[in-house]
mmCIF file of C-alpha atoms in Angstrom:
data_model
loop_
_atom_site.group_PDB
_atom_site.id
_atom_site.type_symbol
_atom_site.label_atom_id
_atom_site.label_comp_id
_atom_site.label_asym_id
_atom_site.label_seq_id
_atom_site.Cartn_x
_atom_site.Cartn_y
_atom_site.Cartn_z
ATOM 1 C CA UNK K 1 134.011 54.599 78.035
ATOM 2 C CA UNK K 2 137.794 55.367 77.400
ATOM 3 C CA UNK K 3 139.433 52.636 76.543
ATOM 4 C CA UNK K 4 138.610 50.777 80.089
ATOM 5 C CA UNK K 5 138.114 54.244 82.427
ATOM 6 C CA UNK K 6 134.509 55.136 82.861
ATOM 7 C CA UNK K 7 133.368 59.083 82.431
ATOM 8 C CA UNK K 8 133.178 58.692 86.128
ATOM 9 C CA UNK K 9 136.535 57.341 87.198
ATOM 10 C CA UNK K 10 138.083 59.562 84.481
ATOM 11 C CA UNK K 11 135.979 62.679 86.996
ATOM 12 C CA UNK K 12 137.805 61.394 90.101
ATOM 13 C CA UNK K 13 140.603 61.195 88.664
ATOM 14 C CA UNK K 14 140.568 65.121 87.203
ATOM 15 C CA UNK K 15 139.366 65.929 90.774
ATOM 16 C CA UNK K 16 142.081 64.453 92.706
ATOM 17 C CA UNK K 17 144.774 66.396 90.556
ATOM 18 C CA UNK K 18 142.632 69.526 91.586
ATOM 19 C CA UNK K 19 143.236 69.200 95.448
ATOM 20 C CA UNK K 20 146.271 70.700 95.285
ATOM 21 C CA UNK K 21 146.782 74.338 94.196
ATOM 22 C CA UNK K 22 148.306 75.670 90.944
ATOM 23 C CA UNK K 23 150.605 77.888 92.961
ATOM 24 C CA UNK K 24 152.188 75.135 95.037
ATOM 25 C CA UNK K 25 152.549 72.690 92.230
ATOM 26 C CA UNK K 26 154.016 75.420 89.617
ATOM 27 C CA UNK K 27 156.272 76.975 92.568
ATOM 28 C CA UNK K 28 157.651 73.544 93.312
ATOM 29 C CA UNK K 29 158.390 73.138 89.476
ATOM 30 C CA UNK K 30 160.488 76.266 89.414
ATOM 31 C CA UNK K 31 158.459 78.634 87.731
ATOM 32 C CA UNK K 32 158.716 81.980 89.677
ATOM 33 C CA UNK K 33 155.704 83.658 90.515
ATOM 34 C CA UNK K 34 154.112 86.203 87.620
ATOM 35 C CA UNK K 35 155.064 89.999 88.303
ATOM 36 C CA UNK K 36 151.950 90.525 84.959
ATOM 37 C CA UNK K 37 149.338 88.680 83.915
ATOM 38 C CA UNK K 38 146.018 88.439 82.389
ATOM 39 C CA UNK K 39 143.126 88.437 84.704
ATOM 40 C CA UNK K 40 139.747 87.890 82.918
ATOM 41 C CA UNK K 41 136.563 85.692 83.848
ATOM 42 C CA UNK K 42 134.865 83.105 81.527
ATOM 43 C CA UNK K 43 130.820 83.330 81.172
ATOM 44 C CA UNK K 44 129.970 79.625 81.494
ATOM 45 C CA UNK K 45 127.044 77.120 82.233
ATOM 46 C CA UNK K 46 126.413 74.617 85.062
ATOM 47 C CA UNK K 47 123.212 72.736 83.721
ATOM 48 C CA UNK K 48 121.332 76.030 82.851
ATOM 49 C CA UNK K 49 122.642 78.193 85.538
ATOM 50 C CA UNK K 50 125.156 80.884 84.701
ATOM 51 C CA UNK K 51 128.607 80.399 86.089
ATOM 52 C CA UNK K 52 131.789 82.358 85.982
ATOM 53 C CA UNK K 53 135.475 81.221 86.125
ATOM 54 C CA UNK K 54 137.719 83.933 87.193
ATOM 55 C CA UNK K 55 140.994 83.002 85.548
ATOM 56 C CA UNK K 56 144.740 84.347 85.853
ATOM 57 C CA UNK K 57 147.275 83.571 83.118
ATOM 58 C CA UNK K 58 150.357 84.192 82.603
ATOM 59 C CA UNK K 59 151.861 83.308 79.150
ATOM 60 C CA UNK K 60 150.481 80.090 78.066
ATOM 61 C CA UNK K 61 150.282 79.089 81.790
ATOM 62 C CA UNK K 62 147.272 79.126 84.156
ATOM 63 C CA UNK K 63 147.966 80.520 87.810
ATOM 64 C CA UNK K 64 144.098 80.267 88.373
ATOM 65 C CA UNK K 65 141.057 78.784 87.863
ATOM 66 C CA UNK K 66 137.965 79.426 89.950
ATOM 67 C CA UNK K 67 134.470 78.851 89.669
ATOM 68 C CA UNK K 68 131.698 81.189 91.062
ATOM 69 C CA UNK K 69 128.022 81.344 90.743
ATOM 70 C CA UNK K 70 127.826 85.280 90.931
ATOM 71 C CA UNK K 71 129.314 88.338 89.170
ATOM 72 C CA UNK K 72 129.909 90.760 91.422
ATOM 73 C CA UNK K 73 133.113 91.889 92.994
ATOM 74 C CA UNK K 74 133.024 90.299 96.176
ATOM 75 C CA UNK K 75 132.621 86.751 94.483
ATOM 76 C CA UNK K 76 135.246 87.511 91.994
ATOM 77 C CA UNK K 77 137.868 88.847 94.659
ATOM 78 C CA UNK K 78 137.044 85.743 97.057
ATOM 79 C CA UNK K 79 137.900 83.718 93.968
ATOM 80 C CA UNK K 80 141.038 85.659 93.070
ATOM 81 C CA UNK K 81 142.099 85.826 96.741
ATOM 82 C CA UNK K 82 142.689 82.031 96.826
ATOM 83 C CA UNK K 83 145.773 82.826 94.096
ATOM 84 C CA UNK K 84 146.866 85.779 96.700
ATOM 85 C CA UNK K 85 147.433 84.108 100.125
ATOM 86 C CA UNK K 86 148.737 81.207 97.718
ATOM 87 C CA UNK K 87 151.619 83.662 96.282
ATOM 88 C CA UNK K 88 152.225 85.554 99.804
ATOM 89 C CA UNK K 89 151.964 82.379 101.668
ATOM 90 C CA UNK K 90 155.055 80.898 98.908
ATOM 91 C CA UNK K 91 156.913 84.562 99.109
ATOM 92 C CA UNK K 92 155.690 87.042 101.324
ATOM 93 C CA UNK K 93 157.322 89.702 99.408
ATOM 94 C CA UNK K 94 155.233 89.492 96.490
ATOM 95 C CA UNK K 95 154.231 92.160 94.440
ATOM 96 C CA UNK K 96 152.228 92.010 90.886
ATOM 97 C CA UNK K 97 153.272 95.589 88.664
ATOM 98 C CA UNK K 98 150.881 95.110 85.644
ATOM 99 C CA UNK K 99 147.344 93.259 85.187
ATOM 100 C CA UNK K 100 145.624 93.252 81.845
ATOM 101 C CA UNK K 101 141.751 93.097 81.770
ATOM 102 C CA UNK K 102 138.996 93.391 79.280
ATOM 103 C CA UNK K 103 137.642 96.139 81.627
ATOM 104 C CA UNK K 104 134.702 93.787 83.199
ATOM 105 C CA UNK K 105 134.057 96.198 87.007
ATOM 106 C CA UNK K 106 133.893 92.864 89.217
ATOM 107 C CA UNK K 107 137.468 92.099 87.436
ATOM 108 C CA UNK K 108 138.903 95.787 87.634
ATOM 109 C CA UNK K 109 137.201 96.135 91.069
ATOM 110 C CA UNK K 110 138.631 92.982 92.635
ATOM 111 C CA UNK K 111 142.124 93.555 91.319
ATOM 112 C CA UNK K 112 142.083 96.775 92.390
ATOM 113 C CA UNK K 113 141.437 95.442 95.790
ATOM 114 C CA UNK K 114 144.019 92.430 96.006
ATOM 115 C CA UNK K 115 146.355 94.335 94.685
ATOM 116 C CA UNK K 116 146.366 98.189 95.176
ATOM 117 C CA UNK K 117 149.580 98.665 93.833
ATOM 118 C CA UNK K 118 149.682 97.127 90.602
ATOM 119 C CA UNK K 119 149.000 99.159 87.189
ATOM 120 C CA UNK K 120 145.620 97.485 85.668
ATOM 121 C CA UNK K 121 145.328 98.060 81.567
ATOM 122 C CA UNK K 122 142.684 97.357 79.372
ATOM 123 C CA UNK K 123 143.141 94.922 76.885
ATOM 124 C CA UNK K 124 143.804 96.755 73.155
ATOM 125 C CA UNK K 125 141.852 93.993 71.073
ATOM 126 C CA UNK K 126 138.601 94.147 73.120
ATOM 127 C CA UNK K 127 138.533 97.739 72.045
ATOM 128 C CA UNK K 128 138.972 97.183 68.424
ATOM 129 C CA UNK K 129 136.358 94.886 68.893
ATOM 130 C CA UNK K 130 134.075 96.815 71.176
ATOM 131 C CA UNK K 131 134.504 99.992 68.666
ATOM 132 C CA UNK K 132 131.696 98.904 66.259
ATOM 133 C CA UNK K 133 129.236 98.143 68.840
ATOM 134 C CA UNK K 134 129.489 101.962 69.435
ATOM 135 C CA UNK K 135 128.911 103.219 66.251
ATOM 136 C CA UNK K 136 124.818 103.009 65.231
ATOM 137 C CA UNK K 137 123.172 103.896 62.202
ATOM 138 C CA UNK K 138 125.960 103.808 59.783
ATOM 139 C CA UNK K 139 126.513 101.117 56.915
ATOM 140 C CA UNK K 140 128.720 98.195 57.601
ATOM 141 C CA UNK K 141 131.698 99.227 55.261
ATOM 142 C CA UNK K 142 131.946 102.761 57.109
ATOM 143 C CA UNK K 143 132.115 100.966 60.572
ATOM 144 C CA UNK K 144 134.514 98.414 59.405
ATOM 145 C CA UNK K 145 136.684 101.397 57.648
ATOM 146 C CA UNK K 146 136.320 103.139 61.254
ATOM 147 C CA UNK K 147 137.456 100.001 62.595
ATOM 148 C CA UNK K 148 140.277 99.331 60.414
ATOM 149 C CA UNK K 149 141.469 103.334 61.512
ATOM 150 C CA UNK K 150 141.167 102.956 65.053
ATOM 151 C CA UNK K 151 143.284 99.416 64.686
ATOM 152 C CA UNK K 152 146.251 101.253 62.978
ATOM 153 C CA UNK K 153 146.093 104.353 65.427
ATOM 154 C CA UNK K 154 146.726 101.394 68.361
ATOM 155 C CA UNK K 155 149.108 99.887 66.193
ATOM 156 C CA UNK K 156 151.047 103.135 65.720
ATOM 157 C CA UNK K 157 151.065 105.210 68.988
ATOM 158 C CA UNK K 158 152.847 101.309 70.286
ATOM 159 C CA UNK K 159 155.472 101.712 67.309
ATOM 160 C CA UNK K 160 156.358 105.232 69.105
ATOM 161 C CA UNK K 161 159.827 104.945 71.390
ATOM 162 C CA UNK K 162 158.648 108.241 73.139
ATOM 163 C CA UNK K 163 155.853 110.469 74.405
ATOM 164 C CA UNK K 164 153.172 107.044 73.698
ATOM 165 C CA UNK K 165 150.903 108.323 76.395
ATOM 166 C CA UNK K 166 150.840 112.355 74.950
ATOM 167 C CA UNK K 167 150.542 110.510 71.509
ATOM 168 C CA UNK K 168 147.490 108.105 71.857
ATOM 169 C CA UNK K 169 145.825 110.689 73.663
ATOM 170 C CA UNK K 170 146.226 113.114 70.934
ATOM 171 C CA UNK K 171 145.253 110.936 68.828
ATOM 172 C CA UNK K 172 142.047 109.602 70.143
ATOM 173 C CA UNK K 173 140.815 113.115 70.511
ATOM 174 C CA UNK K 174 141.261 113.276 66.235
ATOM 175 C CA UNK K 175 139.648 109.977 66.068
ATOM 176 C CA UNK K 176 136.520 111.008 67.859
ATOM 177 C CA UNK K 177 136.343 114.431 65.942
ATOM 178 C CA UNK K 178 136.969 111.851 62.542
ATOM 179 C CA UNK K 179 134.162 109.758 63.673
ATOM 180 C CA UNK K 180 131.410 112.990 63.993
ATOM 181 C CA UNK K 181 132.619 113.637 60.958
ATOM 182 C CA UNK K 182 132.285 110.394 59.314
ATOM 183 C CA UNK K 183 129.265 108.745 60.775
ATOM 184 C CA UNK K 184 127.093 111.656 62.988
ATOM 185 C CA UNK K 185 127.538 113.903 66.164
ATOM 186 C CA UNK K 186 125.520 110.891 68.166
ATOM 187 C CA UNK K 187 128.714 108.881 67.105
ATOM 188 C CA UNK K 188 131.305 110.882 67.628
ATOM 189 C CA UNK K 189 130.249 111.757 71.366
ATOM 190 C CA UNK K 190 129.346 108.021 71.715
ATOM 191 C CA UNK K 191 132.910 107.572 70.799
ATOM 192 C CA UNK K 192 134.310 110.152 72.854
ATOM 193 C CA UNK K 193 132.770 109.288 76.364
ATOM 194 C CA UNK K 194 133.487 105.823 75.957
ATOM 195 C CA UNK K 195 137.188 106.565 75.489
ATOM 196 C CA UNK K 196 137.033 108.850 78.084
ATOM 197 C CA UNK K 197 135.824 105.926 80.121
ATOM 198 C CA UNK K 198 138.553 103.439 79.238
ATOM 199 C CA UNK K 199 141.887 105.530 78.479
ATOM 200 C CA UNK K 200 143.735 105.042 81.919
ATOM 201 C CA UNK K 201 143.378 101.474 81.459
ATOM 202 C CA UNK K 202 144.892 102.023 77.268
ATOM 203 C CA UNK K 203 147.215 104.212 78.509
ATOM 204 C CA UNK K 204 148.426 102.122 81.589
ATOM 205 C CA UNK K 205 149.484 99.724 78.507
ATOM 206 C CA UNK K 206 151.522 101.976 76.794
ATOM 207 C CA UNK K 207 153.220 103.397 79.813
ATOM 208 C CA UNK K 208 154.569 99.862 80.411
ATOM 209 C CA UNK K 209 156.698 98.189 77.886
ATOM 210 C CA UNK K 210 156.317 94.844 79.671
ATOM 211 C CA UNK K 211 152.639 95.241 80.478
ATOM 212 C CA UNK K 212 150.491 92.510 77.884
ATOM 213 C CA UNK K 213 148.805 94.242 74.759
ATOM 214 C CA UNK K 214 146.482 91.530 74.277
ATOM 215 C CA UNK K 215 144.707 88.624 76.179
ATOM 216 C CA UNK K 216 144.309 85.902 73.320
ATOM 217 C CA UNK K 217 146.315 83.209 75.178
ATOM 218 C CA UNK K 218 143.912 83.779 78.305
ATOM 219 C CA UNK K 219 141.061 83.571 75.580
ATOM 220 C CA UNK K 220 142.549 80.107 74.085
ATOM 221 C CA UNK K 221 143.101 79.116 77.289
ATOM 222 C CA UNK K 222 139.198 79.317 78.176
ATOM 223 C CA UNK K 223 137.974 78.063 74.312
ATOM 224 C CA UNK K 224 140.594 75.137 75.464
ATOM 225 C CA UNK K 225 138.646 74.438 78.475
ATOM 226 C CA UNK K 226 135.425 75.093 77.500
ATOM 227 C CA UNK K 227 135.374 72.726 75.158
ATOM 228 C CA UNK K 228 136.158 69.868 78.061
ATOM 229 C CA UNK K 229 133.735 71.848 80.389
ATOM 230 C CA UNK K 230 131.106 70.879 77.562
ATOM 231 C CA UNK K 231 131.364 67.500 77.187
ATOM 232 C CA UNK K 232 132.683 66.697 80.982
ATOM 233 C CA UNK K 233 128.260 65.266 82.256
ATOM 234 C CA UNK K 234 130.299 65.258 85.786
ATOM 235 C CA UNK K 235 130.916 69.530 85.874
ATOM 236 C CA UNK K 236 127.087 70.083 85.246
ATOM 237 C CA UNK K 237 126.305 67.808 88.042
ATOM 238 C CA UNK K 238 124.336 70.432 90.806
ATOM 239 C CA UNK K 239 126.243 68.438 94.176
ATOM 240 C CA UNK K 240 129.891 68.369 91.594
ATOM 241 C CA UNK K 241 133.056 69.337 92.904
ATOM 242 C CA UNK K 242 133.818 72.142 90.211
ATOM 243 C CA UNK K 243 136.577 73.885 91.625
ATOM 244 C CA UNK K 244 138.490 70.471 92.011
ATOM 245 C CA UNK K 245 137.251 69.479 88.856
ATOM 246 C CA UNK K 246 138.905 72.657 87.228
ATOM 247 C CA UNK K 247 141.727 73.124 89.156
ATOM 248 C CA UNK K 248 142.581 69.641 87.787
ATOM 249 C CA UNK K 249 142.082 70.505 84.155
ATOM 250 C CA UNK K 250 144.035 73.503 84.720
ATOM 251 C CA UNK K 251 147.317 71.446 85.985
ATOM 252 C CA UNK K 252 146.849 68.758 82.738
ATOM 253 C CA UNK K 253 146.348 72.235 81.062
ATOM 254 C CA UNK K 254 149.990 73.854 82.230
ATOM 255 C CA UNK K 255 151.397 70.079 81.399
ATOM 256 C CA UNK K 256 150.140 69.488 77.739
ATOM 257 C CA UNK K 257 151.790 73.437 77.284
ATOM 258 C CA UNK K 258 155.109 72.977 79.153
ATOM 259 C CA UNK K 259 155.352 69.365 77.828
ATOM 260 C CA UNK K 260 154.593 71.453 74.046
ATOM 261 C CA UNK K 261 156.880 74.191 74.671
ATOM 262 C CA UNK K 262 159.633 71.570 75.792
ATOM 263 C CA UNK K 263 159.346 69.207 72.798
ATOM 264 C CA UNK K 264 159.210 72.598 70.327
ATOM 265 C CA UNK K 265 162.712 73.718 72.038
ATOM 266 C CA UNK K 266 164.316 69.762 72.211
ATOM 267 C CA UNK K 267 163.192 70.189 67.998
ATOM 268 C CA UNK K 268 165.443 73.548 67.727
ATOM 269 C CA UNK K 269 168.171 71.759 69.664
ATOM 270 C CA UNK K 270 167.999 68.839 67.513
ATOM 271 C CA UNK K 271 168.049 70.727 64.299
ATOM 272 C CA UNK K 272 170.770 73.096 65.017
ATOM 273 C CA UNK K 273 172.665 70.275 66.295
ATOM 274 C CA UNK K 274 172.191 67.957 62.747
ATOM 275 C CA UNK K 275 173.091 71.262 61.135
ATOM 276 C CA UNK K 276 176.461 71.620 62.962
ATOM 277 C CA UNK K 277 176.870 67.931 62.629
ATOM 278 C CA UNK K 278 176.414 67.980 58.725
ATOM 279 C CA UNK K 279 178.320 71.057 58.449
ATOM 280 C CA UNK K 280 181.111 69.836 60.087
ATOM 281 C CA UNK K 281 181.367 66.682 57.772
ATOM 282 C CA UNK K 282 181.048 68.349 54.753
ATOM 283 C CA UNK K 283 184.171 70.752 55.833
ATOM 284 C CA UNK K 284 186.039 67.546 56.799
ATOM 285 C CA UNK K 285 185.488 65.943 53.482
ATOM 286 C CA UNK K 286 188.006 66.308 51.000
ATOM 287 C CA UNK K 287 187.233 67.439 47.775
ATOM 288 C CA UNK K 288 187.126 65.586 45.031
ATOM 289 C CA UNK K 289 188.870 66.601 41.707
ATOM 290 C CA UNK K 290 187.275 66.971 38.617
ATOM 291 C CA UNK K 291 188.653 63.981 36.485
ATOM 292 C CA UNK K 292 188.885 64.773 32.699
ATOM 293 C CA UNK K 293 187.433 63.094 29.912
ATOM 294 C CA UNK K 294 188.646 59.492 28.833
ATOM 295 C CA UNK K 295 190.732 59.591 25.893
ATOM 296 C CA UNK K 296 189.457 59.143 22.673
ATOM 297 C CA UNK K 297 192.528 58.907 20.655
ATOM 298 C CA UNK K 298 192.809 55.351 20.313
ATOM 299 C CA UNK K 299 189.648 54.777 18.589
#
């Protein structure tokens, strides 16, 4: 129990927020529709069944939440399409430029399909992640050292002002050649087809100043939910209404962060204005003059 709401009542009541869609509600609250975003799914459980929720953020809010049983690209773009006839339905003119991914195919594949013209790019931290996985036989301190390298060649070809395309591709060719140097041929052609594999989605980043680098606030966005998901007994139910259920966590979601964001600016304002306030007082003020020293000449 919560204070007097039952588990269950507290379910209905998370359900009935999800009937109505994200893109209505944040539409109607002013927030133009997202031109980029992160599109990534989260690997979940129902009971013991394997679920996925295809989600689209877009700074710290969530545009979409869906829930799907399979992983393939016709599940994830039937679950993506809801946020698509939601957006052209609200403005028919709609077009998305950039979409960040991890590189999942039912992801890439889907987005590629809602939206043909929109630049997709890989997400930079899943490769310095992925990196290591991709190097075999090797001691730990010479794959985090080859990690460490291929986070500062990232980090440098997106300090360039031109030529960041020419330059990360010139520089991933040295890397590879580096890492049959440093840790074995197997390696360093390991290394090589794999970013032969995922470069147009790296370089689709750095073509686009405005395109996302990164999807952590998709991935706190999922550890946020998951953690609910886990100890909601009503979203593990096999007859549940899931997608209700999460379409209503995702609008308390886009409130606790809008309500944050709001209360972090109203701070700023407050402080700048008690700084102006003070400021102005103390110019005001007149200034006191030193007095001297009483006199001790009568003693």
């Amino acid at each position: 129990m919560i204070w007097h709401l039952s588990p269950m009542a507290l379910y209905r009541l998370v359900c009935a927020f999800g009937r109505q869609s994200l893109v209505t509600v944040l539409t109607r609250c002013g927030l133009p529709l997202p031109t980029y975003f992160l599109a990534d799914e989260k690997h979940s459980r129902c009971l013991t069944d394997k679920v996925y929720l295809p989600t689209i953020v877009s700074g710290r809010v969530l545009w979409h939440l869906g829930y799907t049983e399979a992983a393939s690209a016709a599940a994830f773009a039937q679950s993506y399409g809801e946020f698509q006839r939601a957006a052209f339905q609200h403005e028919p003119s709609y077009r998305v430029r950039g979409i960040l991914t991890d590189g999942f195919d039912s992801t890439t594949s889907s987005m590629r399909t809602l939206f043909p013209g929109a630049r997709l790019g890989n997400c930079l931290r899943h490769a310095i992640n992925k990196l290591p996985t991709k190097l075999t036989a090797i001691t730990s301190p010479v794959r985090q050292a080859l990690r460490t390298q291929f986070h500062t060649l990232l980090h440098r070809a997106r300090q360039r002002k031109g030529l960041r395309v020419f330059g990360l591709g010139q520089r991933l060719r040295h890397f590879a050649d580096h890492v049959a140097t440093t840790a074995g041929t197997a390696n360093g052609e390991r290394v090589r087809r794999w970013f032969q594999e995922k470069k147009a989605g790296w370089y689709a980043v750095f073509e686009d100043p405005q395109m996302p680098a990164t999807s952590t606030l998709l991935d706190q966005a999922h550890n946020a939910i998951e953690r609910k998901l886990f100890a909601m007994k009503g979203f593990h139910h096999p007859k549940g209404s899931q997608q209700a259920f999460l379409t209503g966590l995702a609008h308390l979601y886009n409130g606790v962060c809008v309500a944050a964001e709001q209360i972090c600016a109203a701070a700023h304002i407050c402080s700048y204005a008690l700084f102006r306030n003070m400021r102005s007082v103390v110019e005001l003020e007149p200034k006191k003059s030193l007095s001297s020293a009483p006199s001790t000449a009568h003693i």
